Structure formats: C-alpha cells, structure tokens
Amino acid sequence: MMATDDIEAGEIIVSVPRKFLITANSLSKVYQSSSKLHHHTLSSQQLLSLHLVLLKRDKQSWWKPYVGLLPMHFNTMPVKYAQILIDHLPTSLREETLQQKENMHNDYLACIQYLKSTPDKAQLAEEIQFEEYEWAWLCVNTRCIHMSIMDHTTKGGNIALAPMLDFLNHTTEAKIESGFNVKNQCFEIKTLTPYTKGEQVFINYGPHDNSAILREYGFVLPENSYNFVLLDHEVWGLYRQLESKRGFEIKKQILEGSGYSGDYSIDTNEISFRLMAALRLLALSGTTEPGFDRRVMDWQDVVMGQTELISIENERKSLIILQTICNKVAKQAEKEIEILSHITEEHPEAEFHPFALYFLRQIWKESNDIIQQTLLDLSEKLAKL
C-alpha cells in the first residue's frame, strides 16, 4: 500500500468498521443454537477457520471478493514443508512446526465433531476435508488481528479477520499503535512513522526473529535485528551428559525454582543472562557432595546481581562450555547449509517451493553468523580472564 499524500506521525492509516470485521463474537451468534446440546464450544481460531471454509464454499457470499484475495497456498510455511525439509529445520523450529501441525489437526477434529452434533450441519462433517480446513486455519493464523476489547464469551482470545490489512507489509522499522476504538466502533492502525507521498506504508507484526516470522507468516526479512539462536536443546543435553541422574535432577530443580529453566539464547550482540546462569550452575562441581549448598548460594548471589562472578575458574569453565556448544552448532549449521544446497538433486521426487528452500537456508546462515560472532566474543572474554 502506497501513500497517496504525505502522512504525519500520529495519523490513522487504517480504519475498519466493526461490520466489516469477522469476529469470534459475531460468529458465536451465527453458530448458536436454541438447544444447549448443539451450542458450539469452539475456540476463536476453530470458529473463524470453520466459517472461512464455509464462506469459500458459498459462491454467492457477500464476502466472496475478500475470500478471493486470500492466498491460494501457504507452501513457504514450515508446517506445509515436505517431511524431508522438516527434518532439516533447526530443533526448536522443528518442534514448534510439529506442534502447529498437531494443533491444526486437533482443531479440525473439534470442528468436525461440532458439525456432526448439529443436525442442520451434519452433512458438512462428511464433506469438509482436512486440506480445506488447513487452508482456512492458516489464513486465520497469518491474518487475524487481536481485538483490544475483552470478550469473555469466546475461548482462545478475541481475534478477528479484517479486510484491507492484507495490503500492508511488515517491517521491523515501522512503529504503529493498533486496537479497537470503542467510540467509533472501528479497528484502527495509527502510524508513529511519517511517510512522504509515494512511499510504501508498512505495519509491524511485533519484535519477532526470522524463525518466528517464517513459522507464523511464511517469509523472512533480509535484515532482522531480533534474530537469535536458541540453545536449550544443547544446554540440557550437556546437563544430562555431564551430571549423574541425581545431579541433573538437583540442578534442574534449582533452575526451575529460581526461574531460570529454559530460554537460553544468544544474539549478535549478547549472550543472554539466562544462558550464563545455567552454564555457571553446570560448571559448579560436586552436585551430590557436601558443601554444594554453599556453592549454590554463591551462584544465587550472581543471579541476584549481588556479585558478577562466582569465581574466575567457574567463569572460565562456563565460557569454555559455551564455546563447545557454539562449535558444535556451527558445524551443524554449515552441514545443513551444504545439504540444503543439493537437496533438490538428492531428492528429485520431493516438491519444494523455491522460496521455502531459500528461506530455510537463510535461517541456518543467520544462525551460523550469530554463532561465529559469539565465538569471537568468547575468545576475547577468555583472553581477559
């Protein structure tokens, strides 16, 4: 969408009246029944997805022009990848993608069960295929807006579909405010970024790294300052490798009790404090021996910000452990980039969207870039100890 005139910061760039919003609240009235036995218990996501399936089937629908503008496919999203490509996703992204697949399937079954239990809709339960519902589910998931007004009658959040918003692209530089204006009954987007006539107008989906954007929307940004590498799988793997079963349970309970279990990340500029907290605890020896409680108190002093280090020895050991993790992940990233470079030749029978392959290689390249920068930083930190 282009600016037809100069736009100042603070101006409303989109205003969608309530009657043009497909909301879970409005659909609840459409799908309600006089009989409590047949009243739906679907979540917002399930209900909007089911309704979109039915709108697409209705060639006379008032919403036909809007439905016709929706994507024909979502083949750049990991959830639609062939299994051979899913196998080459980074661990956390792969797990999230498989969970998304499961969520879609469960939502489909819930909708089919609702249709079967509703006499005037039972026939639809036999007709609607998973592929239809999957398309609608992904339309809702990639395009829904979150209404700022609370609605306690719907499960899973007060979400809605709004025409026009598909014409606005995302960038991390755009600054906006959005929400439902109760006074004029419109969903509004206000830009906090000025534009000159002829410039493209953007919105901002939020502070997401490229893995999240790829998973939820099916694209990546050429430059994304929010990119990071999650190392939970590697950190917990080392805990299991280096600790006895009893030692692992003790340290895991300490991390959980202190609020430092998981979310261990690095980015181009920083090693997260959570990650260093986990590695400093891992570097403490003698988990099941007398005196360990005293060493844990020293660790808690660091966590609470009362001191910077447990000891020089502990800090060096923690950084070396992270160095080991980074070297392992770097080798994996380089291996995956190489495999993806030749995967179409190795698996000519598999169907890949060209952008899907391009985006996945970019994810691995960005991860490797972050890892390599972290390795440089670690070398400097170790040299200063």
PDB file of N, CA, C and O in Angstrom, residues 23-54:
ATOM      1  N   THR A  23     -15.568 -11.471  13.434  1.00  0.00           N
ATOM      2  CA  THR A  23     -15.107 -11.693  14.802  1.00  0.00           C
ATOM      3  C   THR A  23     -15.687 -12.975  15.376  1.00  0.00           C
ATOM      4  O   THR A  23     -16.747 -13.455  14.955  1.00  0.00           O
ATOM      5  N   ALA A  24     -14.988 -13.519  16.351  1.00  0.00           N
ATOM      6  CA  ALA A  24     -15.489 -14.721  17.025  1.00  0.00           C
ATOM      7  C   ALA A  24     -16.802 -14.411  17.731  1.00  0.00           C
ATOM      8  O   ALA A  24     -17.704 -15.247  17.791  1.00  0.00           O
ATOM      9  N   ASN A  25     -16.922 -13.190  18.244  1.00  0.00           N
ATOM     10  CA  ASN A  25     -18.135 -12.796  18.946  1.00  0.00           C
ATOM     11  C   ASN A  25     -19.346 -12.785  18.011  1.00  0.00           C
ATOM     12  O   ASN A  25     -20.409 -13.310  18.332  1.00  0.00           O
ATOM     13  N   SER A  26     -19.174 -12.185  16.831  1.00  0.00           N
ATOM     14  CA  SER A  26     -20.291 -12.132  15.887  1.00  0.00           C
ATOM     15  C   SER A  26     -20.635 -13.526  15.354  1.00  0.00           C
ATOM     16  O   SER A  26     -21.799 -13.841  15.129  1.00  0.00           O
ATOM     17  N   LEU A  27     -19.637 -14.369  15.175  1.00  0.00           N
ATOM     18  CA  LEU A  27     -19.897 -15.722  14.668  1.00  0.00           C
ATOM     19  C   LEU A  27     -20.569 -16.604  15.716  1.00  0.00           C
ATOM     20  O   LEU A  27     -21.307 -17.525  15.369  1.00  0.00           O
ATOM     21  N   SER A  28     -20.308 -16.327  16.986  1.00  0.00           N
ATOM     22  CA  SER A  28     -20.943 -17.119  18.044  1.00  0.00           C
ATOM     23  C   SER A  28     -22.460 -17.004  17.945  1.00  0.00           C
ATOM     24  O   SER A  28     -23.190 -17.962  18.219  1.00  0.00           O
ATOM     25  N   LYS A  29     -22.931 -15.816  17.517  1.00  0.00           N
ATOM     26  CA  LYS A  29     -24.377 -15.617  17.367  1.00  0.00           C
ATOM     27  C   LYS A  29     -24.892 -16.387  16.154  1.00  0.00           C
ATOM     28  O   LYS A  29     -26.004 -16.905  16.159  1.00  0.00           O
ATOM     29  N   VAL A  30     -24.066 -16.475  15.097  1.00  0.00           N
ATOM     30  CA  VAL A  30     -24.457 -17.195  13.890  1.00  0.00           C
ATOM     31  C   VAL A  30     -24.527 -18.692  14.151  1.00  0.00           C
ATOM     32  O   VAL A  30     -25.434 -19.383  13.665  1.00  0.00           O
ATOM     33  N   TYR A  31     -23.585 -19.200  14.949  1.00  0.00           N
ATOM     34  CA  TYR A  31     -23.485 -20.640  15.168  1.00  0.00           C
ATOM     35  C   TYR A  31     -24.148 -21.114  16.461  1.00  0.00           C
ATOM     36  O   TYR A  31     -24.009 -22.263  16.838  1.00  0.00           O
ATOM     37  N   GLN A  32     -24.844 -20.196  17.148  1.00  0.00           N
ATOM     38  CA  GLN A  32     -25.522 -20.615  18.364  1.00  0.00           C
ATOM     39  C   GLN A  32     -26.787 -21.390  18.016  1.00  0.00           C
ATOM     40  O   GLN A  32     -27.314 -21.296  16.914  1.00  0.00           O
ATOM     41  N   SER A  33     -27.256 -22.142  18.957  1.00  0.00           N
ATOM     42  CA  SER A  33     -28.455 -22.954  18.747  1.00  0.00           C
ATOM     43  C   SER A  33     -29.413 -22.722  19.905  1.00  0.00           C
ATOM     44  O   SER A  33     -28.998 -22.408  21.021  1.00  0.00           O
ATOM     45  N   SER A  34     -30.661 -22.883  19.614  1.00  0.00           N
ATOM     46  CA  SER A  34     -31.649 -22.735  20.684  1.00  0.00           C
ATOM     47  C   SER A  34     -31.499 -23.863  21.706  1.00  0.00           C
ATOM     48  O   SER A  34     -31.917 -23.752  22.840  1.00  0.00           O
ATOM     49  N   SER A  35     -30.886 -24.935  21.239  1.00  0.00           N
ATOM     50  CA  SER A  35     -30.651 -26.067  22.134  1.00  0.00           C
ATOM     51  C   SER A  35     -29.233 -26.010  22.676  1.00  0.00           C
ATOM     52  O   SER A  35     -28.276 -25.912  21.923  1.00  0.00           O
ATOM     53  N   LYS A  36     -29.086 -26.045  23.960  1.00  0.00           N
ATOM     54  CA  LYS A  36     -27.751 -26.010  24.570  1.00  0.00           C
ATOM     55  C   LYS A  36     -26.918 -27.204  24.122  1.00  0.00           C
ATOM     56  O   LYS A  36     -25.697 -27.151  24.082  1.00  0.00           O
ATOM     57  N   LEU A  37     -27.613 -28.290  23.755  1.00  0.00           N
ATOM     58  CA  LEU A  37     -26.921 -29.506  23.326  1.00  0.00           C
ATOM     59  C   LEU A  37     -26.108 -29.252  22.067  1.00  0.00           C
ATOM     60  O   LEU A  37     -25.057 -29.844  21.861  1.00  0.00           O
ATOM     61  N   HIS A  38     -26.583 -28.339  21.210  1.00  0.00           N
ATOM     62  CA  HIS A  38     -25.933 -28.096  19.939  1.00  0.00           C
ATOM     63  C   HIS A  38     -25.171 -26.781  19.907  1.00  0.00           C
ATOM     64  O   HIS A  38     -24.693 -26.374  18.857  1.00  0.00           O
ATOM     65  N   HIS A  39     -25.079 -26.088  21.030  1.00  0.00           N
ATOM     66  CA  HIS A  39     -24.331 -24.834  21.074  1.00  0.00           C
ATOM     67  C   HIS A  39     -22.833 -25.145  21.009  1.00  0.00           C
ATOM     68  O   HIS A  39     -22.354 -26.031  21.705  1.00  0.00           O
ATOM     69  N   HIS A  40     -22.140 -24.409  20.174  1.00  0.00           N
ATOM     70  CA  HIS A  40     -20.731 -24.742  19.940  1.00  0.00           C
ATOM     71  C   HIS A  40     -19.854 -24.409  21.143  1.00  0.00           C
ATOM     72  O   HIS A  40     -20.152 -23.510  21.923  1.00  0.00           O
ATOM     73  N   THR A  41     -18.771 -25.139  21.286  1.00  0.00           N
ATOM     74  CA  THR A  41     -17.770 -24.852  22.309  1.00  0.00           C
ATOM     75  C   THR A  41     -16.422 -24.630  21.636  1.00  0.00           C
ATOM     76  O   THR A  41     -15.375 -24.915  22.212  1.00  0.00           O
ATOM     77  N   LEU A  42     -16.457 -24.143  20.402  1.00  0.00           N
ATOM     78  CA  LEU A  42     -15.230 -23.955  19.626  1.00  0.00           C
ATOM     79  C   LEU A  42     -14.461 -22.729  20.091  1.00  0.00           C
ATOM     80  O   LEU A  42     -15.053 -21.744  20.546  1.00  0.00           O
ATOM     81  N   SER A  43     -13.140 -22.793  19.932  1.00  0.00           N
ATOM     82  CA  SER A  43     -12.307 -21.633  20.235  1.00  0.00           C
ATOM     83  C   SER A  43     -12.421 -20.612  19.109  1.00  0.00           C
ATOM     84  O   SER A  43     -12.976 -20.908  18.038  1.00  0.00           O
ATOM     85  N   SER A  44     -11.890 -19.424  19.321  1.00  0.00           N
ATOM     86  CA  SER A  44     -11.924 -18.372  18.292  1.00  0.00           C
ATOM     87  C   SER A  44     -11.258 -18.846  17.012  1.00  0.00           C
ATOM     88  O   SER A  44     -11.783 -18.642  15.913  1.00  0.00           O
ATOM     89  N   GLN A  45     -10.091 -19.472  17.138  1.00  0.00           N
ATOM     90  CA  GLN A  45      -9.347 -19.958  15.975  1.00  0.00           C
ATOM     91  C   GLN A  45     -10.150 -21.015  15.214  1.00  0.00           C
ATOM     92  O   GLN A  45     -10.258 -20.971  13.992  1.00  0.00           O
ATOM     93  N   GLN A  46     -10.728 -21.952  15.942  1.00  0.00           N
ATOM     94  CA  GLN A  46     -11.514 -23.011  15.313  1.00  0.00           C
ATOM     95  C   GLN A  46     -12.743 -22.447  14.608  1.00  0.00           C
ATOM     96  O   GLN A  46     -13.049 -22.823  13.471  1.00  0.00           O
ATOM     97  N   LEU A  47     -13.412 -21.527  15.270  1.00  0.00           N
ATOM     98  CA  LEU A  47     -14.658 -20.968  14.738  1.00  0.00           C
ATOM     99  C   LEU A  47     -14.406 -20.129  13.488  1.00  0.00           C
ATOM    100  O   LEU A  47     -15.104 -20.287  12.469  1.00  0.00           O
ATOM    101  N   LEU A  48     -13.410 -19.245  13.526  1.00  0.00           N
ATOM    102  CA  LEU A  48     -13.105 -18.421  12.356  1.00  0.00           C
ATOM    103  C   LEU A  48     -12.646 -19.281  11.182  1.00  0.00           C
ATOM    104  O   LEU A  48     -12.991 -19.011  10.032  1.00  0.00           O
ATOM    105  N   SER A  49     -11.882 -20.317  11.467  1.00  0.00           N
ATOM    106  CA  SER A  49     -11.399 -21.207  10.408  1.00  0.00           C
ATOM    107  C   SER A  49     -12.549 -21.955   9.750  1.00  0.00           C
ATOM    108  O   SER A  49     -12.633 -22.037   8.523  1.00  0.00           O
ATOM    109  N   LEU A  50     -13.448 -22.487  10.572  1.00  0.00           N
ATOM    110  CA  LEU A  50     -14.608 -23.199  10.037  1.00  0.00           C
ATOM    111  C   LEU A  50     -15.470 -22.257   9.195  1.00  0.00           C
ATOM    112  O   LEU A  50     -15.915 -22.620   8.098  1.00  0.00           O
ATOM    113  N   HIS A  51     -15.692 -21.067   9.697  1.00  0.00           N
ATOM    114  CA  HIS A  51     -16.522 -20.101   8.974  1.00  0.00           C
ATOM    115  C   HIS A  51     -15.890 -19.743   7.630  1.00  0.00           C
ATOM    116  O   HIS A  51     -16.599 -19.607   6.620  1.00  0.00           O
ATOM    117  N   LEU A  52     -14.573 -19.624   7.598  1.00  0.00           N
ATOM    118  CA  LEU A  52     -13.887 -19.284   6.350  1.00  0.00           C
ATOM    119  C   LEU A  52     -14.024 -20.417   5.329  1.00  0.00           C
ATOM    120  O   LEU A  52     -14.154 -20.167   4.121  1.00  0.00           O
ATOM    121  N   VAL A  53     -14.006 -21.658   5.806  1.00  0.00           N
ATOM    122  CA  VAL A  53     -14.243 -22.797   4.914  1.00  0.00           C
ATOM    123  C   VAL A  53     -15.616 -22.671   4.255  1.00  0.00           C
ATOM    124  O   VAL A  53     -15.768 -22.834   3.035  1.00  0.00           O
ATOM    125  N   LEU A  54     -16.609 -22.338   5.063  1.00  0.00           N
ATOM    126  CA  LEU A  54     -17.975 -22.240   4.552  1.00  0.00           C
ATOM    127  C   LEU A  54     -18.142 -21.035   3.629  1.00  0.00           C
ATOM    128  O   LEU A  54     -18.876 -21.101   2.635  1.00  0.00           O
TER     129      LEU A  54
END
